[in-house]
Coordinates of C-alpha atoms in Angstrom, one line a residue:
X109 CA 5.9 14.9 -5.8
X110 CA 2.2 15.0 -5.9
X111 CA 2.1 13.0 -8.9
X112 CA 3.3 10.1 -6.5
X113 CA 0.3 10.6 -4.3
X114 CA -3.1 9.8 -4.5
X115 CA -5.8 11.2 -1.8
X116 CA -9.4 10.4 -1.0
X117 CA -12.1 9.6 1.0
X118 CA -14.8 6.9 1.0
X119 CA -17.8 7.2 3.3
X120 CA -19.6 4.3 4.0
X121 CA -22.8 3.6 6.0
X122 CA -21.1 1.3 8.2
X123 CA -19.9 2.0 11.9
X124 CA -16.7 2.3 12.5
X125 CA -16.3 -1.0 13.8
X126 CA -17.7 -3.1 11.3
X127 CA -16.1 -0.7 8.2
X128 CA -12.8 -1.9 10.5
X129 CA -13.9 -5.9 10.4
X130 CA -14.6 -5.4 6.6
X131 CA -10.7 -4.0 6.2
X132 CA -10.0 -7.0 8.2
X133 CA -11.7 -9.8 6.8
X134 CA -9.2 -8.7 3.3
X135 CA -5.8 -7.4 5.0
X136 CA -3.6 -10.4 6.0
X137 CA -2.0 -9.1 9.0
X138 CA 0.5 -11.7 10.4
X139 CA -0.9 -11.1 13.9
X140 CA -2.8 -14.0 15.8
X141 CA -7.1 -14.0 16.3
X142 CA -9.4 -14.3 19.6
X143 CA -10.9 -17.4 19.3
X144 CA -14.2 -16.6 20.9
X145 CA -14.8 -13.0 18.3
X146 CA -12.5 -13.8 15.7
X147 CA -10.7 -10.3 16.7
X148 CA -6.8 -9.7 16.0
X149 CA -5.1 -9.6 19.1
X150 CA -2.9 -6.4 19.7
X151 CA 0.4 -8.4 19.6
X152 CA 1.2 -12.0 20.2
X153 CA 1.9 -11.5 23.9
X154 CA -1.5 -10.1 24.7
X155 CA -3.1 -12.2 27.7
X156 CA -6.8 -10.9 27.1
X157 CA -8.8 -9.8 23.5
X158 CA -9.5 -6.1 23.7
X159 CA -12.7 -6.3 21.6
X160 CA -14.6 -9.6 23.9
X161 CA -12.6 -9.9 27.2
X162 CA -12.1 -13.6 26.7
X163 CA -8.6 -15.0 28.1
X164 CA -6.2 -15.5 25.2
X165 CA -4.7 -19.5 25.5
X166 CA -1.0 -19.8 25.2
X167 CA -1.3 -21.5 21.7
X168 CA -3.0 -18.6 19.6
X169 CA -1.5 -18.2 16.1
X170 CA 2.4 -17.0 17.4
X171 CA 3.9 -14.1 14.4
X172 CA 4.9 -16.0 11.7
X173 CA 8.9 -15.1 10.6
X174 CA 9.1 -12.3 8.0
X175 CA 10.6 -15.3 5.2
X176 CA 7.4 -17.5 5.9
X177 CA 5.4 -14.6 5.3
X178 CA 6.8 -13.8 2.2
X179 CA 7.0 -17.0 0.2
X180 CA 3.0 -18.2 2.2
X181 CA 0.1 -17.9 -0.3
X182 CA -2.3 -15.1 -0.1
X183 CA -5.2 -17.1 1.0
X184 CA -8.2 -15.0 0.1
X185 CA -6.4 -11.9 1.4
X186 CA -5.7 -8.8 -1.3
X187 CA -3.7 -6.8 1.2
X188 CA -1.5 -7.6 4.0
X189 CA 0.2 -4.9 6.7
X190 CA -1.3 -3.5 9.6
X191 CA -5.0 -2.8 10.7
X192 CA -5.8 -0.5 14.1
X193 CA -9.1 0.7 15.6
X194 CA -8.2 4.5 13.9
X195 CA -6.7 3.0 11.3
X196 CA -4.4 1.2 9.0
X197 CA -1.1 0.6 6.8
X198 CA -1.4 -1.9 3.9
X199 CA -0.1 -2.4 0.4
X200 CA -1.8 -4.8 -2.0
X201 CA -0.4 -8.3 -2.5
X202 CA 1.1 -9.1 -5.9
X203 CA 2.8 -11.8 -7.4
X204 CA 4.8 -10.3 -10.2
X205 CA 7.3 -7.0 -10.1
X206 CA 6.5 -3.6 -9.6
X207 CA 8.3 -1.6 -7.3
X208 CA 6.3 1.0 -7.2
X209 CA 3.1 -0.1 -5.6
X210 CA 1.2 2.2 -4.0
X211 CA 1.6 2.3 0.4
X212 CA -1.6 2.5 1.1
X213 CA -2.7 4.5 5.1
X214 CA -6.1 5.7 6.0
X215 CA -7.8 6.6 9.1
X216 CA -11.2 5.8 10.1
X217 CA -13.5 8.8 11.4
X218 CA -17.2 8.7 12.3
X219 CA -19.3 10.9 10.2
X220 CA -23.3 11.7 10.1
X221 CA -23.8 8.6 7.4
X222 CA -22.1 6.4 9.1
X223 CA -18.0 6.5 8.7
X224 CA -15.7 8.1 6.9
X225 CA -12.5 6.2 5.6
X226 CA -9.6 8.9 4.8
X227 CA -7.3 7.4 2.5
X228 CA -3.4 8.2 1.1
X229 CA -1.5 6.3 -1.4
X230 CA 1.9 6.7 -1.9
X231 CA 4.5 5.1 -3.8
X232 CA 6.6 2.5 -2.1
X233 CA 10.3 3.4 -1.1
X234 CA 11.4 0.9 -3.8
X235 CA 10.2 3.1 -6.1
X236 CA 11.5 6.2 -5.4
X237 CA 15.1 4.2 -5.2
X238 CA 14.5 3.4 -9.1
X239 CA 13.2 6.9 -9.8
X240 CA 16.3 8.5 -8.7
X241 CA 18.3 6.1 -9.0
X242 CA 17.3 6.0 -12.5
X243 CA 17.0 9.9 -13.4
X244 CA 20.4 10.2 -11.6
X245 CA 22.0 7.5 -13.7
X246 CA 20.9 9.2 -17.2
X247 CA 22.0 12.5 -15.6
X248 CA 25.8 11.1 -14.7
X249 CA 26.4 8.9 -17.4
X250 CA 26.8 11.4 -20.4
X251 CA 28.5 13.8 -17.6
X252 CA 31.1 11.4 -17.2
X253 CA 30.9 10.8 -20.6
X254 CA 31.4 14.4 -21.5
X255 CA 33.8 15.2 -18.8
X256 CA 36.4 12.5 -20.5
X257 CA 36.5 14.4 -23.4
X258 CA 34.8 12.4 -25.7
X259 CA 32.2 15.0 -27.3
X260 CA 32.1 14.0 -31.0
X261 CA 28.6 12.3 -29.9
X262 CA 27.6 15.4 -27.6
X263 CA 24.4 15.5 -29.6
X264 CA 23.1 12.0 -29.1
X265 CA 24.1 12.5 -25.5
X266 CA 22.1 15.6 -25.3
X267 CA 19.3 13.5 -26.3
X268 CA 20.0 10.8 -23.8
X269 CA 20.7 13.3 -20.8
X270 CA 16.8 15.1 -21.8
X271 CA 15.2 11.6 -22.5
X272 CA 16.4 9.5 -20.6
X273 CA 15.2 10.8 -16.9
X274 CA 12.0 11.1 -19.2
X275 CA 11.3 7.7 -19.5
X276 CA 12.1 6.7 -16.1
X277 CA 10.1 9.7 -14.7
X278 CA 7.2 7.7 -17.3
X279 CA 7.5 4.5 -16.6
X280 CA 7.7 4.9 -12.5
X281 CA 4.6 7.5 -13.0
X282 CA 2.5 4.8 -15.1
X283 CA 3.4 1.4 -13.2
X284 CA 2.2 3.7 -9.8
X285 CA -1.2 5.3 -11.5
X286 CA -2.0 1.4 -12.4
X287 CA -1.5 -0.2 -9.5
X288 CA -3.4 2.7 -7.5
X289 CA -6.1 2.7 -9.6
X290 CA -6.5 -1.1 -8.9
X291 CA -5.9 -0.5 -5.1
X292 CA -8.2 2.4 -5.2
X293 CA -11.2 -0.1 -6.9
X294 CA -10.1 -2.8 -4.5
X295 CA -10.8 0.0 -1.1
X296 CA -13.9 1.1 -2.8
X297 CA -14.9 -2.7 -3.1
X298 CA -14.1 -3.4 0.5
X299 CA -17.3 -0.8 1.4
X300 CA -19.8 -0.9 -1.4
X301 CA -22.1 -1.5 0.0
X302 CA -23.7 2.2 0.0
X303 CA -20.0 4.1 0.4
X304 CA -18.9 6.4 -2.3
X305 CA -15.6 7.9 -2.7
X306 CA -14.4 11.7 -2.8
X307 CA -11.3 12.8 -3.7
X308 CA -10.0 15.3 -1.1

């Protein structure tokens, strides 16, 4: 559903690589740094940084497990998934309930002004579980209902069957457009300085 996706573009005046360091410096990415550049390593096996050359020492920053990562505080960082040299997977970090934050992917790609950062959001697969889950469940309720014979409320069930997928549709449509719009500010913040955004 296109109502579920969010697409745009923000071009900044910054090179690719340093529009990539800016994503960096916010996205906390689980993966260990070079301790000469301050570049993330490609995994926590790599024996050499691909951005300086220096020799990675046996005792860089090993992957934290996924539970430590969970419950460890956000540290500065808005966003945490994964960050490549064409681009990146993140979702904004939270710390109350909302299934259906936004997934947020772009791609990097040089333009005349300096880079252009191609962005998607889309909700989160949570989301889509309550969405139909939840339309699905007003749906088969009053069938069941219905089916057992018990019509002498078939008009309030009516109601139900028509409103109820409503208000799910609603709320999952209004708790993604907010927390876009926040990620959306927060990716425009990231390259302000001269970047503009344009929706596709």
């Amino acid at each position: 559903m296109a109502i579920f996706r969010q697409r745009f573009a923000i071009e900044s005046p910054l090179p690719m690589d340093e529009a990539r360091k800016k994503l960096l410096a916010v996205v906390k990415t689980g993966l260990p740094k070079c301790e000469k550049c301050g570049e993330m390593l490609a995994g926590a096996g790599a024996l050499f940084c691909s951005s300086c050359g220096q020799a990675v020492s046996r005792d860089a920053a090993p992957r934290q497990p996924w539970l430590q990562r969970a419950f460890s505080s956000r540290k500065g960082f808005e966003f945490e998934g994964t960050v490549r040299a064409q681009g990146f997977w993140i979702s904004r970090i939270i710390y109350y309930r909302n299934a259906c934050i936004p997934i947020v992917t772009g791609r990097f790609e040089p333009s005349g002004a300096g880079t252009r950062i191609v962005v998607e959001m889309t909700m989160h697969p949570l989301g889509w579980v309550l969405l139909v889950g939840g339309m699905g469940l007003f749906f088969a309720v009053p069938a069941a209902i219905l089916a057992g014979g018990q019509s002498s409320s078939s008009n309030v069930l009516a109601i139900v069957v028509f409103a109820g997928p409503c208000f799910i549709y609603m709320v999952c449509w209004l708790a993604f457009a907010a927390e876009a719009s926040i990620a959306r500010g927060a990716m425009w913040r990231i390259w302000e300085s001269g970047g503009r955004t344009a929706a596709d």
